[in-house]
PDB file of C-alpha atoms in Angstrom:
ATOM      1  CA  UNK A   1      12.663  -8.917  -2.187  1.00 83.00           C
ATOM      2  CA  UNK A   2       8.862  -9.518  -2.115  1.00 90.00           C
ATOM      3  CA  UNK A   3       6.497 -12.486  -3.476  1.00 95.00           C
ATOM      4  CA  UNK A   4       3.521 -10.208  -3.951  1.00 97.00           C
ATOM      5  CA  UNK A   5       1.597  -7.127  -3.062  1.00 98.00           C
ATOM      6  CA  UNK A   6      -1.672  -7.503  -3.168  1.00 98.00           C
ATOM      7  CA  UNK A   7      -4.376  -4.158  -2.727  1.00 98.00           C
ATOM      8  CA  UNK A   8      -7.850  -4.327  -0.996  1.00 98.00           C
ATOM      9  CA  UNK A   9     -10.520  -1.597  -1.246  1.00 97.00           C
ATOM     10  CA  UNK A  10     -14.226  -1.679   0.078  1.00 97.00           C
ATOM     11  CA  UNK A  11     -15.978   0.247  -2.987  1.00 97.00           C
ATOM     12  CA  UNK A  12     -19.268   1.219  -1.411  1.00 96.00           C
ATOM     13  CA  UNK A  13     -22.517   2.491  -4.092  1.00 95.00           C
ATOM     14  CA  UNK A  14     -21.499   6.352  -3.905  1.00 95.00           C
ATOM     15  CA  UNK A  15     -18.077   5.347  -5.438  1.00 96.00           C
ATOM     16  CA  UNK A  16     -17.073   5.125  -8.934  1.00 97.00           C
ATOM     17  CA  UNK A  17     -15.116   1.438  -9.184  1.00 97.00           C
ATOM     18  CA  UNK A  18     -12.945   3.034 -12.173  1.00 98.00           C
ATOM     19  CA  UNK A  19     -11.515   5.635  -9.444  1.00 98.00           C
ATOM     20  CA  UNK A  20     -10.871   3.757  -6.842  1.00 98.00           C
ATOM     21  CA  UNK A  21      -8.976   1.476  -9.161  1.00 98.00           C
ATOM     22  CA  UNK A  22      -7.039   4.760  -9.890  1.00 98.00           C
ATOM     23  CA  UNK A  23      -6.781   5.193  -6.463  1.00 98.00           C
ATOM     24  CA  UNK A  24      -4.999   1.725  -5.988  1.00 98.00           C
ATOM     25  CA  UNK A  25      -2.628   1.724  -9.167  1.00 98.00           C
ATOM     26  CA  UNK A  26      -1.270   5.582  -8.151  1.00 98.00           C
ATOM     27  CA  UNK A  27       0.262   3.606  -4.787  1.00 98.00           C
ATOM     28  CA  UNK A  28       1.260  -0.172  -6.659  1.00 98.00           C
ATOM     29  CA  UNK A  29       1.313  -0.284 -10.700  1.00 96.00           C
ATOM     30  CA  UNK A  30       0.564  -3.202 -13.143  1.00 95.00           C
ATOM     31  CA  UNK A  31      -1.834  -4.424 -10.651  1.00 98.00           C
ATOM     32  CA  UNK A  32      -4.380  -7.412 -11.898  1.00 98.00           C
ATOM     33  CA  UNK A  33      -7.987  -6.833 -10.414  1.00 98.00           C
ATOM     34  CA  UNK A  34     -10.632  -9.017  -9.245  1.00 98.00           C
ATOM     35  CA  UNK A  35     -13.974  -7.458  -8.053  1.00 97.00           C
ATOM     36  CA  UNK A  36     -16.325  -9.208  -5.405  1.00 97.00           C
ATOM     37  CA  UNK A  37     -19.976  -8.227  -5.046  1.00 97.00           C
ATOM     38  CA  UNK A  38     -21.105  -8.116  -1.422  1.00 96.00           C
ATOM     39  CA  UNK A  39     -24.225  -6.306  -1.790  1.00 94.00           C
ATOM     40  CA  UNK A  40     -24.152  -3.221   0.040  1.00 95.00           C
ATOM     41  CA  UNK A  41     -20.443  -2.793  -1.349  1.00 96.00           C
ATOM     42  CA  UNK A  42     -17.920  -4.467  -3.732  1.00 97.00           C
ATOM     43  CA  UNK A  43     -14.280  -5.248  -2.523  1.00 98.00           C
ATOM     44  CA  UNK A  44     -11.964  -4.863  -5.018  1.00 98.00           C
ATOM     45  CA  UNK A  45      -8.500  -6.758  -5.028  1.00 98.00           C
ATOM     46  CA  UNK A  46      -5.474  -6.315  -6.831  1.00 98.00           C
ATOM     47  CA  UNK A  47      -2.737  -8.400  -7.348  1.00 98.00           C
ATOM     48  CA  UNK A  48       0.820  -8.279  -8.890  1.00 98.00           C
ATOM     49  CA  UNK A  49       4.090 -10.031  -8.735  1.00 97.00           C
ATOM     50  CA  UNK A  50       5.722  -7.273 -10.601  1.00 96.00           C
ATOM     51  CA  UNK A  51       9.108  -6.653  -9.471  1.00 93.00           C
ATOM     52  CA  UNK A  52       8.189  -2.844  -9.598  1.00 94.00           C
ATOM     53  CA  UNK A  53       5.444  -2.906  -7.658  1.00 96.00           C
ATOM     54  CA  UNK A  54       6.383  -1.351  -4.808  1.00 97.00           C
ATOM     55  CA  UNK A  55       8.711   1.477  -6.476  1.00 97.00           C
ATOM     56  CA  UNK A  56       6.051   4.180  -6.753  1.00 97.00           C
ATOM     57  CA  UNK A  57       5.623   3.622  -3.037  1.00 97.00           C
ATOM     58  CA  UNK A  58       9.151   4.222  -2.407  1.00 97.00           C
ATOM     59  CA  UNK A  59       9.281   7.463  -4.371  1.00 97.00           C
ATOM     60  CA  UNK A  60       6.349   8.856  -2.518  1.00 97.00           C
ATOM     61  CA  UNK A  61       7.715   8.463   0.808  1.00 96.00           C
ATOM     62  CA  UNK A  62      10.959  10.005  -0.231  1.00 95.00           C
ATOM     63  CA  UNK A  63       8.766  12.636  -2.322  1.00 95.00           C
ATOM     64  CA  UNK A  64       6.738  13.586   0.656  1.00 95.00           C
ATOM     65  CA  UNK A  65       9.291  13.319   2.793  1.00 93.00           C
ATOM     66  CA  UNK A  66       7.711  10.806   4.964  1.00 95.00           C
ATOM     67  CA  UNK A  67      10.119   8.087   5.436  1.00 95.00           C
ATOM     68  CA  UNK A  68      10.318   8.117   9.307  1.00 94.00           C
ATOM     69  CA  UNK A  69       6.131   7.474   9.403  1.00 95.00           C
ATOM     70  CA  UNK A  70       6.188   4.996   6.615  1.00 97.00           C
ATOM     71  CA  UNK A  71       8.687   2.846   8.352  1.00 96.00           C
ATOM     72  CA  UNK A  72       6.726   3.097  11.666  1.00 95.00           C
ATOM     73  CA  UNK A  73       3.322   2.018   9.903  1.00 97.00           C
ATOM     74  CA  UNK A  74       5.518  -0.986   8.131  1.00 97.00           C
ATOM     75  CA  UNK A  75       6.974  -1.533  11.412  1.00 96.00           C
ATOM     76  CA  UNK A  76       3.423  -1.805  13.222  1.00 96.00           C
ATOM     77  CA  UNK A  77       1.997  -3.816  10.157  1.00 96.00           C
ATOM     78  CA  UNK A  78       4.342  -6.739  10.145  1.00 96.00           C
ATOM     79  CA  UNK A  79       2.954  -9.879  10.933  1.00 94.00           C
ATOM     80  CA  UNK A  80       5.700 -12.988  10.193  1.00 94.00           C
ATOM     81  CA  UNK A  81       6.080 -12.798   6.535  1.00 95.00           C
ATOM     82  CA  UNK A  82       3.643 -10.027   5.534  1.00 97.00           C
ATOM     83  CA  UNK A  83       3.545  -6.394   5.931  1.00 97.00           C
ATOM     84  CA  UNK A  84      -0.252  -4.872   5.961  1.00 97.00           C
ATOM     85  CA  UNK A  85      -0.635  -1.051   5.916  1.00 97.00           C
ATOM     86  CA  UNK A  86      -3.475   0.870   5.458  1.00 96.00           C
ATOM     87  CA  UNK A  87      -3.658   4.466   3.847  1.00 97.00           C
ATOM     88  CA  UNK A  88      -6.657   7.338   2.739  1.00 96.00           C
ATOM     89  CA  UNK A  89      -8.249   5.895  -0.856  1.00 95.00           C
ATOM     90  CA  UNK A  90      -9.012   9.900  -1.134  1.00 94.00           C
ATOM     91  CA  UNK A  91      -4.998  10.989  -0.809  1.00 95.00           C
ATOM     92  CA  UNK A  92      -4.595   7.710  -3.028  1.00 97.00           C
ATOM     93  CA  UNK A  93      -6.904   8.909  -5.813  1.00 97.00           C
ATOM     94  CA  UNK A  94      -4.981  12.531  -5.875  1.00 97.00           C
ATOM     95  CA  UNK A  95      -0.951  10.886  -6.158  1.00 97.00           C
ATOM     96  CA  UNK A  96      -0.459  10.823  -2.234  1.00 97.00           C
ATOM     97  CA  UNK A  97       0.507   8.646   0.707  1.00 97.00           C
ATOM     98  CA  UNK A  98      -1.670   9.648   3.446  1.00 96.00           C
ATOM     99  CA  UNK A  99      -1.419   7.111   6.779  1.00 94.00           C
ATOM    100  CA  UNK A 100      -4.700   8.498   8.325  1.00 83.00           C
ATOM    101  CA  UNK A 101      -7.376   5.877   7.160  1.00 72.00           C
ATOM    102  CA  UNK A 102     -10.048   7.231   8.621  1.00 79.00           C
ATOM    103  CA  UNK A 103     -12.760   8.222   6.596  1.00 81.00           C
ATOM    104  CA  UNK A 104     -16.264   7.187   5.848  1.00 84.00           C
ATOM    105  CA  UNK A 105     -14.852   5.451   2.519  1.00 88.00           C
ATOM    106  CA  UNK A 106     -12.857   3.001   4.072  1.00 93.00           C
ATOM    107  CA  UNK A 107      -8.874   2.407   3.717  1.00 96.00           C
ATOM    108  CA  UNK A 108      -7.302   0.729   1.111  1.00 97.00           C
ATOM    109  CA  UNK A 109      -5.204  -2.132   2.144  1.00 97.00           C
ATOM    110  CA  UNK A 110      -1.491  -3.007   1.219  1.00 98.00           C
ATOM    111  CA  UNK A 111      -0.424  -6.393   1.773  1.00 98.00           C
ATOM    112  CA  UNK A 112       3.328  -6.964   1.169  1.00 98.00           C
ATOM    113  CA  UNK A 113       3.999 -10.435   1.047  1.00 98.00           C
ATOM    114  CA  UNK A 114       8.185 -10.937   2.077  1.00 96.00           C
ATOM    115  CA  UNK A 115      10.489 -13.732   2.914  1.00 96.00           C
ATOM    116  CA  UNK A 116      12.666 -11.146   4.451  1.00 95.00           C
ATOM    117  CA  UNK A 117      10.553  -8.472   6.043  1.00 95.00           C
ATOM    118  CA  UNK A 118      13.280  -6.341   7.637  1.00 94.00           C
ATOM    119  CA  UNK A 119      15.238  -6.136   4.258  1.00 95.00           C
ATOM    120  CA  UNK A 120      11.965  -4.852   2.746  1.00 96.00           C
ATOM    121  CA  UNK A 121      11.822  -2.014   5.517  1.00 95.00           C
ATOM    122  CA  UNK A 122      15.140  -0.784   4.999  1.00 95.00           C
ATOM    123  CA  UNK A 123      14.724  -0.421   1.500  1.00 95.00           C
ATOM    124  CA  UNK A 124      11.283   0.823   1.325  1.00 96.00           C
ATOM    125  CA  UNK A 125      11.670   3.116   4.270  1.00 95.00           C
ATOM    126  CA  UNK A 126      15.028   2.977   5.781  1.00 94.00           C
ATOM    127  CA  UNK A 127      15.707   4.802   9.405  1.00 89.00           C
ATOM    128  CA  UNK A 128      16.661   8.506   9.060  1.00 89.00           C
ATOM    129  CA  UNK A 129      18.620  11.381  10.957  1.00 84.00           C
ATOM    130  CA  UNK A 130      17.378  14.602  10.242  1.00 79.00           C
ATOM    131  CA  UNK A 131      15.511  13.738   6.873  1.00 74.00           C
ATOM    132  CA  UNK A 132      18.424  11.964   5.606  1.00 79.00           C
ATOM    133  CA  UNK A 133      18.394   8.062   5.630  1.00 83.00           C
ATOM    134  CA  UNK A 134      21.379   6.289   7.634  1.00 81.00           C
ATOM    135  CA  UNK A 135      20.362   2.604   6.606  1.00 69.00           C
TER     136      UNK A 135
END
């Protein structure tokens, strides 16, 4: 369904690498990290062609029942044959899905990478009527 998710953090001096890698594997397990000093901050990448990468995802939007939201932020992030969304590292770190990037810590970055974007979708986060999905 997917070639590859790949995860993208900005991990700035007040942070503690080891917790924003947390952060990243509570959203997209088995991830394979690669760390890039910029100076003022490090970005921190990880990468996985695991084909249950994106199953944790899927049982926190069901979990918080948030499946309408998720689908429009997938829906907003697709760009050809990726998906790019953006969530809080802070919700991350603490098990949660939290669409509201904004935050003096930056967003962490979810790049879905998907021959067939709109299969993805459905699966991920498919359309629902009241809380229940339809797709």
């Amino acid at each position: 369904m997917f070639e590859e998710v790949e995860v993208e953090a900005y991990v700035y001096p007040t942070e503690d690498i080891e917790k924003v890698k947390k952060a990243m594997l509570n959203l997209v397990p088995e991830l394979e990290f690669e760390a890039f000093d910029r100076g003022d901050y490090i970005i921190l990448t990880g990468r996985t062609k695991s084909k249950k990468a994106l199953q944790r995802l899927y049982e926190l939007f069901r979990g918080q029942a948030i499946l309408d939201t998720a689908r429009s932020f997938l829906e907003e992030g697709y760009f050809g044959e990726e998906i790019i969304i953006k969530v809080n590292k802070q919700a991350a770190y603490a098990g949660k899905v939290n669409f509201n990037e904004e935050s003096p810590l930056g967003p962490i970055t979810i790049i879905i990478r998907t021959k067939d974007p709109h299969r993805l979708m459905k699966w991920l986060a498919p359309r629902t009527k009241d809380g229940v999905p339809i797709e």
